[in-house]
Coordinates of N, CA and C in Angstrom, one line a residue:
M151 N 6.2 1.4 -4.0 CA 7.0 0.8 -3.0 C 8.5 0.9 -3.4
G152 N 8.9 2.0 -4.0 CA 10.3 2.2 -4.4 C 11.1 2.7 -3.2
R153 N 10.7 2.5 -2.0 CA 11.4 3.1 -0.9 C 12.6 2.2 -0.5
Y154 N 13.6 2.7 0.2 CA 14.7 2.0 0.7 C 14.2 1.1 1.8
V155 N 14.6 -0.2 1.8 CA 14.2 -1.1 2.9 C 15.4 -1.5 3.6
D156 N 15.4 -1.3 4.9 CA 16.5 -1.7 5.8 C 16.3 -3.2 6.1
Q157 N 17.2 -4.0 5.5 CA 17.1 -5.4 5.6 C 17.4 -5.9 7.1
D158 N 17.9 -5.1 7.9 CA 18.1 -5.4 9.3 C 16.9 -5.3 10.2
L159 N 15.8 -4.7 9.7 CA 14.6 -4.6 10.5 C 14.0 -6.0 10.7
D160 N 13.4 -6.2 11.8 CA 12.7 -7.5 12.0 C 11.5 -7.5 11.1
D161 N 11.0 -8.7 10.8 CA 9.9 -8.8 9.9 C 8.7 -8.1 10.3
D162 N 8.3 -8.2 11.6 CA 7.1 -7.5 12.0 C 7.2 -6.0 11.8
Q163 N 8.4 -5.4 12.1 CA 8.6 -4.0 11.9 C 8.5 -3.6 10.4
F164 N 9.1 -4.4 9.6 CA 9.0 -4.2 8.1 C 7.6 -4.1 7.7
W165 N 6.7 -5.1 8.1 CA 5.3 -5.1 7.6 C 4.6 -4.0 8.2
R166 N 4.8 -3.6 9.5 CA 4.2 -2.4 10.1 C 4.5 -1.2 9.3
D167 N 5.7 -1.0 9.0 CA 6.1 0.2 8.2 C 5.5 0.2 6.8
E168 N 5.5 -0.9 6.2 CA 4.9 -1.0 4.8 C 3.4 -0.7 4.9
L169 N 2.8 -1.3 5.8 CA 1.3 -1.1 5.9 C 1.0 0.4 6.2
R170 N 1.7 1.0 7.1 CA 1.4 2.4 7.4 C 1.7 3.2 6.2
H171 N 2.8 2.9 5.5 CA 3.2 3.7 4.3 C 2.1 3.6 3.2
L172 N 1.7 2.3 2.9 CA 0.7 2.1 1.9 C -0.7 2.7 2.2
R173 N -1.0 2.6 3.5 CA -2.3 3.2 3.9 C -2.3 4.7 3.8
N174 N -1.2 5.3 4.3 CA -1.1 6.8 4.2 C -1.0 7.2 2.7
E175 N -0.3 6.5 1.9 CA -0.1 6.9 0.5 C -1.5 6.8 -0.2
A176 N -2.3 5.9 0.2 CA -3.6 5.7 -0.5 C -4.7 6.7 0.2
G177 N -4.3 7.3 1.3 CA -5.2 8.2 2.0 C -6.4 7.5 2.6
L178 N -6.1 6.3 3.1 CA -7.2 5.5 3.7 C -7.1 5.6 5.2
S179 N -8.3 5.6 5.9 CA -8.3 5.5 7.3 C -8.2 4.0 7.7
I180 N -7.9 3.8 8.9 CA -7.9 2.4 9.4 C -9.2 1.8 9.2
R181 N -10.3 2.5 9.5 CA -11.7 1.9 9.4 C -11.9 1.5 7.9
Q182 N -11.6 2.4 6.9 CA -11.8 2.0 5.5 C -11.0 0.8 5.1
L183 N -9.7 0.7 5.6 CA -8.9 -0.4 5.3 C -9.5 -1.7 5.9
S184 N -9.9 -1.5 7.1 CA -10.5 -2.6 7.9 C -11.7 -3.2 7.1
H185 N -12.6 -2.3 6.7 CA -13.8 -2.8 5.9 C -13.4 -3.5 4.6
A186 N -12.5 -2.9 3.9 CA -12.1 -3.5 2.6 C -11.4 -4.9 2.8
A187 N -10.6 -5.1 3.9 CA -9.9 -6.3 4.1 C -10.6 -7.3 5.0
D188 N -11.7 -6.9 5.6 CA -12.5 -7.7 6.5 C -11.6 -8.1 7.7
V189 N -10.9 -7.1 8.3 CA -10.1 -7.3 9.5 C -10.5 -6.2 10.4
S190 N -10.6 -6.5 11.7 CA -11.1 -5.5 12.7 C -10.2 -4.2 12.7
P191 N -10.7 -3.0 12.8 CA -9.9 -1.8 12.9 C -9.0 -1.9 14.1
E192 N -9.5 -2.5 15.2 CA -8.6 -2.5 16.4 C -7.4 -3.4 16.1
Q193 N -7.5 -4.4 15.4 CA -6.4 -5.3 15.1 C -5.4 -4.6 14.2
I194 N -5.9 -3.8 13.2 CA -5.0 -3.1 12.3 C -4.2 -2.0 13.1
Q195 N -5.0 -1.3 14.0 CA -4.4 -0.2 14.8 C -3.3 -0.8 15.7
R196 N -3.6 -1.9 16.4 CA -2.6 -2.5 17.3 C -1.4 -3.0 16.5
F197 N -1.6 -3.5 15.4 CA -0.5 -4.0 14.6 C 0.4 -2.8 14.1
E198 N -0.2 -1.8 13.6 CA 0.6 -0.6 13.2 C 1.4 0.0 14.3
K199 N 0.8 0.0 15.5 CA 1.5 0.6 16.7 C 2.5 -0.3 17.3
G200 N 2.5 -1.6 16.9 CA 3.5 -2.6 17.4 C 3.0 -3.1 18.8
L201 N 1.7 -3.1 19.0 CA 1.1 -3.6 20.2 C 0.6 -5.0 20.1
G202 N 0.7 -5.6 18.9 CA 0.2 -6.9 18.7 C 0.6 -7.4 17.3
G203 N 0.5 -8.7 17.2 CA 0.8 -9.3 15.9 C -0.5 -9.4 15.1
M204 N -0.3 -10.0 13.9 CA -1.5 -10.3 13.1 C -1.2 -11.6 12.4
P205 N -2.2 -12.5 12.4 CA -2.0 -13.8 11.7 C -1.8 -13.6 10.2
I206 N -0.9 -14.4 9.7 CA -0.5 -14.2 8.3 C -1.7 -14.1 7.3
A207 N -2.7 -14.9 7.5 CA -3.9 -14.9 6.6 C -4.5 -13.5 6.6
R208 N -4.6 -12.9 7.8 CA -5.2 -11.5 7.8 C -4.3 -10.5 7.2
L209 N -3.0 -10.7 7.5 CA -2.0 -9.7 6.9 C -2.1 -9.8 5.4
E210 N -2.2 -11.0 4.9 CA -2.3 -11.2 3.4 C -3.5 -10.5 2.9
R211 N -4.7 -10.6 3.6 CA -5.9 -9.9 3.2 C -5.7 -8.4 3.2
V212 N -5.0 -7.8 4.2 CA -4.8 -6.4 4.3 C -3.9 -5.9 3.1
F213 N -2.8 -6.6 2.8 CA -2.0 -6.2 1.7 C -2.6 -6.4 0.4
A214 N -3.5 -7.4 0.3 CA -4.2 -7.7 -1.0 C -5.1 -6.5 -1.4
V215 N -5.5 -5.7 -0.4 CA -6.3 -4.5 -0.7 C -5.5 -3.5 -1.6
F216 N -4.2 -3.5 -1.4 CA -3.3 -2.6 -2.2 C -2.8 -3.3 -3.4
G217 N -3.2 -4.6 -3.6 CA -2.7 -5.3 -4.8 C -1.4 -6.0 -4.7
Y218 N -1.0 -6.3 -3.4 CA 0.2 -7.0 -3.2 C 0.0 -8.4 -2.6
E219 N 1.0 -9.2 -2.9 CA 1.1 -10.5 -2.2 C 2.3 -10.5 -1.4
L220 N 2.2 -10.9 -0.2 CA 3.3 -10.8 0.8 C 4.7 -11.3 0.3
E221 N 4.7 -12.5 -0.3 CA 5.9 -13.1 -0.8 C 6.6 -12.2 -1.9
L222 N 5.8 -11.6 -2.7 CA 6.3 -10.7 -3.8 C 6.8 -9.4 -3.3
M223 N 6.2 -8.9 -2.2 CA 6.6 -7.6 -1.7 C 8.1 -7.5 -1.4
R224 N 8.6 -8.6 -0.8 CA 10.0 -8.6 -0.4 C 10.9 -8.9 -1.6
T225 N 10.4 -9.7 -2.6 CA 11.2 -10.0 -3.7 C 11.2 -8.9 -4.8
H226 N 10.1 -8.3 -5.0 CA 9.9 -7.3 -6.0 C 9.4 -6.0 -5.4
P227 N 10.2 -5.2 -4.8 CA 9.7 -4.0 -4.1 C 9.1 -2.9 -5.0
E228 N 9.3 -2.9 -6.3 CA 8.8 -1.9 -7.2 C 7.4 -2.4 -7.6
G229 N 6.3 -2.0 -6.9 CA 5.0 -2.4 -7.3 C 4.3 -1.4 -8.2
E230 N 3.3 -1.9 -8.9 CA 2.5 -1.0 -9.8 C 1.6 -0.1 -8.9
V231 N 1.2 1.0 -9.4 CA 0.3 1.9 -8.7 C -1.1 1.2 -8.7
V232 N -1.7 1.1 -7.6 CA -3.0 0.4 -7.5 C -4.0 1.4 -7.2
D233 N -5.1 1.3 -7.9 CA -6.2 2.3 -7.6 C -7.0 1.8 -6.4
T234 N -6.9 2.6 -5.3 CA -7.6 2.2 -4.1 C -8.8 3.2 -3.8
S235 N -9.1 4.0 -4.8 CA -10.1 5.0 -4.6 C -11.5 4.4 -4.3
W236 N -11.7 3.2 -4.8 CA -13.0 2.5 -4.6 C -13.2 2.2 -3.1
I237 N -12.2 2.1 -2.3 CA -12.3 1.7 -0.9 C -13.0 2.9 -0.1
K238 N -12.7 4.1 -0.5 CA -13.3 5.3 0.2 C -14.8 5.3 0.1
E239 N -15.3 4.7 -1.0 CA -16.7 4.7 -1.2 C -17.5 3.6 -0.4
L240 N -16.8 2.7 0.3 CA -17.4 1.6 1.0 C -18.1 2.1 2.2

């Protein structure tokens, strides 16, 4: 997560962009992420497209798949590489 973050983005847009970036970087489909986070694929897809919000508890579960806690993502943008290869086997 060493990318530049535009602090003027609204929070929802920030989280949408980060989720899409992490998911693509890990090579995960929405369905694979959905299964790993126990969140419906429809909700993840709507959230990524900006068509709906996501309760914070679900958003925390989604980011936890990548080894992140939401509070720390904003404070410490340089995260460790997290092995997500196990998700593809689900």
